[in-house]
mmCIF file of C-alpha atoms and ligand atoms in Angstrom:
data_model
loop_
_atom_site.group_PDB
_atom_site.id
_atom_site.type_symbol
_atom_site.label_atom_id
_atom_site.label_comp_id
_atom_site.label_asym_id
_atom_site.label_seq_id
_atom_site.Cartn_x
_atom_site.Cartn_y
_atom_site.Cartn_z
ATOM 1 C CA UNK A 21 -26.008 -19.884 28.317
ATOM 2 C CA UNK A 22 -25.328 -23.719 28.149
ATOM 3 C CA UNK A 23 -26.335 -25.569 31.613
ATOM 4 C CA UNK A 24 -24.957 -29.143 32.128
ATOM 5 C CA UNK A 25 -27.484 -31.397 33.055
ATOM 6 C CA UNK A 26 -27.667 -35.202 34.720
ATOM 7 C CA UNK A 27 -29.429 -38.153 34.046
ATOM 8 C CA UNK A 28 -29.713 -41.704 34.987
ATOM 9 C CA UNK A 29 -29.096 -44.710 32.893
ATOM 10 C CA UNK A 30 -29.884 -48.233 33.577
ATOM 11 C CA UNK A 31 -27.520 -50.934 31.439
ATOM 12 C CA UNK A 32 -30.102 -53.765 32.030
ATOM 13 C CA UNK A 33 -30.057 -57.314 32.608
ATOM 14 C CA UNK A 34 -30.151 -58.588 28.984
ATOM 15 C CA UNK A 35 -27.348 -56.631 28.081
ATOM 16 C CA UNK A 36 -25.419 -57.363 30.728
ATOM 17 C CA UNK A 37 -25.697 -61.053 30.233
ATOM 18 C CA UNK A 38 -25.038 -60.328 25.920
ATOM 19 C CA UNK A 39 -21.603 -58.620 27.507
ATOM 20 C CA UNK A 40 -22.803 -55.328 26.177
ATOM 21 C CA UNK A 41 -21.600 -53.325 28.798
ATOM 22 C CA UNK A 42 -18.348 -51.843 27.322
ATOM 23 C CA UNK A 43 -19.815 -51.278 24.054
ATOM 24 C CA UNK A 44 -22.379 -49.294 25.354
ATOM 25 C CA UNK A 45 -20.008 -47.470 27.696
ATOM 26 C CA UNK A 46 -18.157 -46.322 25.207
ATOM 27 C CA UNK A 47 -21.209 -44.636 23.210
ATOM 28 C CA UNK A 48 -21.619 -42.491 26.071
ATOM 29 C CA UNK A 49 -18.074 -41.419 26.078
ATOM 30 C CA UNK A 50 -17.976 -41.281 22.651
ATOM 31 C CA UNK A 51 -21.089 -38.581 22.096
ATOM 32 C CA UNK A 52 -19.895 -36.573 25.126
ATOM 33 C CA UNK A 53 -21.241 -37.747 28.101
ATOM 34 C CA UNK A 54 -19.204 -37.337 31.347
ATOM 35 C CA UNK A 55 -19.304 -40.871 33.609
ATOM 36 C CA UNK A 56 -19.841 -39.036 36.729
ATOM 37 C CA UNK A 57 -20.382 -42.557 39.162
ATOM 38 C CA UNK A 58 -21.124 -45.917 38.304
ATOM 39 C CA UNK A 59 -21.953 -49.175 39.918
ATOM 40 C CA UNK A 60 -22.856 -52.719 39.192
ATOM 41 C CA UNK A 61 -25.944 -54.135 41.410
ATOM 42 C CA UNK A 62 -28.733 -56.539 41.605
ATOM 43 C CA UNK A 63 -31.711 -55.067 43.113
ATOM 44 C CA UNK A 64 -34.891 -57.036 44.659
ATOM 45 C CA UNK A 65 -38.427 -57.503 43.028
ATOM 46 C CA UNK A 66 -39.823 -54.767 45.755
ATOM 47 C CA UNK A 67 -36.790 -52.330 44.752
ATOM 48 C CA UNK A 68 -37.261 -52.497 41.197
ATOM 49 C CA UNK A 69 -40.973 -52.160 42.230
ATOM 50 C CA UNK A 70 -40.042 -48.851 43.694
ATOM 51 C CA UNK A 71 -38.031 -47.400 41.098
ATOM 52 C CA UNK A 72 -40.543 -47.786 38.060
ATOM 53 C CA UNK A 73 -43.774 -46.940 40.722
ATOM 54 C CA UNK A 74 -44.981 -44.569 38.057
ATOM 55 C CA UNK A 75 -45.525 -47.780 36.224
ATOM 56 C CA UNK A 76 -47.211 -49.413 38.644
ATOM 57 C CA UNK A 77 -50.515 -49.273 36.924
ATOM 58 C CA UNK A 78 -49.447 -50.881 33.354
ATOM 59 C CA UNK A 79 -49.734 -54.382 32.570
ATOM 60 C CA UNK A 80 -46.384 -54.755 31.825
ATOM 61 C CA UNK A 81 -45.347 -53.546 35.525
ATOM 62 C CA UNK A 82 -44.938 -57.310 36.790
ATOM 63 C CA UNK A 83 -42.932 -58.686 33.815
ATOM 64 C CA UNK A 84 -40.862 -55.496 33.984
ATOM 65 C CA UNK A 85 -40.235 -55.654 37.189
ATOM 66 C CA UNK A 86 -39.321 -59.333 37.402
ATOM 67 C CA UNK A 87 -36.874 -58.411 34.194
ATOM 68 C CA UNK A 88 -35.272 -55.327 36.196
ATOM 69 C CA UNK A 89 -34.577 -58.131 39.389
ATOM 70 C CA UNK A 90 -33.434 -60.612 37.241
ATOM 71 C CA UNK A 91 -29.738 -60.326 37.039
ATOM 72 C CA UNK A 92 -26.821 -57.663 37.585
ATOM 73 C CA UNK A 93 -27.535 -54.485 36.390
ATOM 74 C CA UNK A 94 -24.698 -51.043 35.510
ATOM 75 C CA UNK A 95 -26.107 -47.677 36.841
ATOM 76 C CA UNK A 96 -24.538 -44.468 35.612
ATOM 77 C CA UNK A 97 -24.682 -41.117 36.568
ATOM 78 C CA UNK A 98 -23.878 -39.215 33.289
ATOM 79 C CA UNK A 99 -23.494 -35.452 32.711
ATOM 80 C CA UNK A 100 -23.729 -33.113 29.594
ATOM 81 C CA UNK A 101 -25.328 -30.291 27.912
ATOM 82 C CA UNK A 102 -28.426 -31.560 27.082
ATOM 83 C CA UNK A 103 -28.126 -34.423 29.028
ATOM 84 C CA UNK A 104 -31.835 -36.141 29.423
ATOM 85 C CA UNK A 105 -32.327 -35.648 25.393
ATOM 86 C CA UNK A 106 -29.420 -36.354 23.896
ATOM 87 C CA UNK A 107 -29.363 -39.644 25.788
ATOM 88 C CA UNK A 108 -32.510 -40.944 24.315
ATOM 89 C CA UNK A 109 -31.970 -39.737 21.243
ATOM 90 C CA UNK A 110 -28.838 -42.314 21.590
ATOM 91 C CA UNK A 111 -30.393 -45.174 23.280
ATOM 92 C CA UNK A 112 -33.317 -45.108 20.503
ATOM 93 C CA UNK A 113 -37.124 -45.559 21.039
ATOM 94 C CA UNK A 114 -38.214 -48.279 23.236
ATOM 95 C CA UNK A 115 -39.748 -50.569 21.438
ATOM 96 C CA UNK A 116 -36.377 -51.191 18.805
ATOM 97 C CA UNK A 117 -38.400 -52.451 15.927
ATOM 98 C CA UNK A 118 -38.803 -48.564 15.855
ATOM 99 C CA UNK A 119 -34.856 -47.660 17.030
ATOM 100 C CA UNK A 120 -33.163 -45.761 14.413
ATOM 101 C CA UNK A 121 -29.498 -47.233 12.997
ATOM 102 C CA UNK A 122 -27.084 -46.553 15.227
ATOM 103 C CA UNK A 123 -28.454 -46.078 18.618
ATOM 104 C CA UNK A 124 -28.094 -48.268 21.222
ATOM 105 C CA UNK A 125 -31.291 -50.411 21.161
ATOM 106 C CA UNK A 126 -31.037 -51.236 17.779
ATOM 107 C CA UNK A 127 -27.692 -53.022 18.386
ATOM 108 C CA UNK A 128 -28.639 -54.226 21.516
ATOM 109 C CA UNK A 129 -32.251 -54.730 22.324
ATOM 110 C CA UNK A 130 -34.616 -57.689 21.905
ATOM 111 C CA UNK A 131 -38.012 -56.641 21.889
ATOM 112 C CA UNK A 132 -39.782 -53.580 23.696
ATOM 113 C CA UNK A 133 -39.352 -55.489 27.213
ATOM 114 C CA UNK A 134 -35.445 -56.380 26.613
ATOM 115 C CA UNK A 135 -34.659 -53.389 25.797
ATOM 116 C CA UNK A 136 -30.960 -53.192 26.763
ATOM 117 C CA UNK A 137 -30.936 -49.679 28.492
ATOM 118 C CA UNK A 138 -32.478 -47.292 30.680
ATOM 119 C CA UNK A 139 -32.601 -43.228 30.900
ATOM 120 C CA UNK A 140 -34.721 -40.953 32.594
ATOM 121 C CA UNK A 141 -37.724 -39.231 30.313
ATOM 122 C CA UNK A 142 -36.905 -35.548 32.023
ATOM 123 C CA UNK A 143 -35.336 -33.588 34.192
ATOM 124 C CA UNK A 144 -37.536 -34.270 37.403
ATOM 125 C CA UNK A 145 -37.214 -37.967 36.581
ATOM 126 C CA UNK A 146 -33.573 -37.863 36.700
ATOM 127 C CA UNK A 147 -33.341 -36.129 39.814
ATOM 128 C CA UNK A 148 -35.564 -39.375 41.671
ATOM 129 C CA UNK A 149 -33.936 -41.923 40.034
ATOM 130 C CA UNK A 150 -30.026 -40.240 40.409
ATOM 131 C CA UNK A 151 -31.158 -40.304 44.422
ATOM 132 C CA UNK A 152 -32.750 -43.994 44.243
ATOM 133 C CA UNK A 153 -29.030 -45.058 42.964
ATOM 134 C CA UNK A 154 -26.661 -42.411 43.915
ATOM 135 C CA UNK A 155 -25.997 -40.841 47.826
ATOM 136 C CA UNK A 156 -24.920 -37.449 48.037
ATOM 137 C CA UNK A 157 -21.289 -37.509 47.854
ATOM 138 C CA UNK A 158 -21.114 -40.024 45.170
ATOM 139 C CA UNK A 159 -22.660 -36.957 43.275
ATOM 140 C CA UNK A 160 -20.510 -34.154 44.615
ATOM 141 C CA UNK A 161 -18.259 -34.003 41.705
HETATM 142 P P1 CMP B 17 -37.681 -48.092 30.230
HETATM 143 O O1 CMP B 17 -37.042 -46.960 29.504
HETATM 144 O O2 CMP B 17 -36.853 -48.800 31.229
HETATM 145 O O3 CMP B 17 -39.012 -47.567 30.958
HETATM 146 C C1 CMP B 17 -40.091 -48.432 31.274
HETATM 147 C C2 CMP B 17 -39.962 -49.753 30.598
HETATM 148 O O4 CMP B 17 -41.173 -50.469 30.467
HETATM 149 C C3 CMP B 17 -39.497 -49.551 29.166
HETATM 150 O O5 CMP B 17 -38.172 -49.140 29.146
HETATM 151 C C4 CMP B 17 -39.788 -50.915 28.568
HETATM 152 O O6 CMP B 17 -38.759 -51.837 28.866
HETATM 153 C C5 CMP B 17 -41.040 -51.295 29.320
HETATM 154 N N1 CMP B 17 -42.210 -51.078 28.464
HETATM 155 C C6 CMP B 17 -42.695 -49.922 28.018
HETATM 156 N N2 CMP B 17 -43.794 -50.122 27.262
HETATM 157 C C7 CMP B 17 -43.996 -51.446 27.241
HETATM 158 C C8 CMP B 17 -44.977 -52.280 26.651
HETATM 159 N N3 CMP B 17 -45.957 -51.787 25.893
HETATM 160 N N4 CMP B 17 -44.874 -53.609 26.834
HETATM 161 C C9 CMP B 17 -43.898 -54.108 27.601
HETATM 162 N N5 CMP B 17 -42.934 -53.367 28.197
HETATM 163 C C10 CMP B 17 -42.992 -52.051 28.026
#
């Protein structure tokens, strides 16, 4: 049986300011994803601090972090079979010197740190960082 699944993408700051936002948009509409919520938000140093705590321990953690506060951000909720997966495989690896043609960080990233976008790595992920954006009933679709 096919299960739709949820996951959490980030449009980040250097995209945002490249106006990348509808382009990417529509790659998510265009390989199936359902746009369950969506916002546009700047969140603080400490917040950004929170969300990539698994991170905390990396060197890049503080230039990240300062990145992820440093302008307006678009969080999605999207939903699809496959949903965590099929997403990367679309956004492309992080670092887009290795991004294959046509995924999102090869268009749009700069370098492994301005990257362009965001998604969860699994399931579990998705679930914390769908909660750290998304209350309940902006969910209960
Ligand atoms: P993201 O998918 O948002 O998850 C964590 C982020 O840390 C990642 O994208 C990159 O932007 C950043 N990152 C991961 N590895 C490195 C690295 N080696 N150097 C700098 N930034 C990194």
């Amino acid at each position: 049986m096919k299960t739709l699944q949820r996951t959490l993408t980030i449009i980040k700051p250097d995209a945002v300011r490249r106006n990348a936002i509808g382009d990417i948009i529509e790659q998510f509409e265009k390989n199936g994803f359902r746009i369950l919520a969506m916002k546009m938000l700047q969140i603080s140093k400490h917040q950004a601090e929170q969300f990539y705590a698994v991170h905390a321990s990396r060197p890049f953690f503080n230039t990240l972090t300062d990145f992820m506060s440093s302008g307006s951000l678009v969080v999605l909720a999207l939903e699809k079979e496959n949903a965590v997966a099929d997403l990367r495989k679309l956004m492309g690896a992080t670092n887009p010197a290795n991004a294959e043609d046509g995924t999102i960080r090869r268009k749009w990233a700069t370098n492994i740190e301005h990257n362009a976008i965001h998604g969860s790595d699994a399931e579990d992920t998705a679930r914390f960082e769908l909660s750290f954006f998304f209350a309940g009933y902006e969910l209960a679709k």
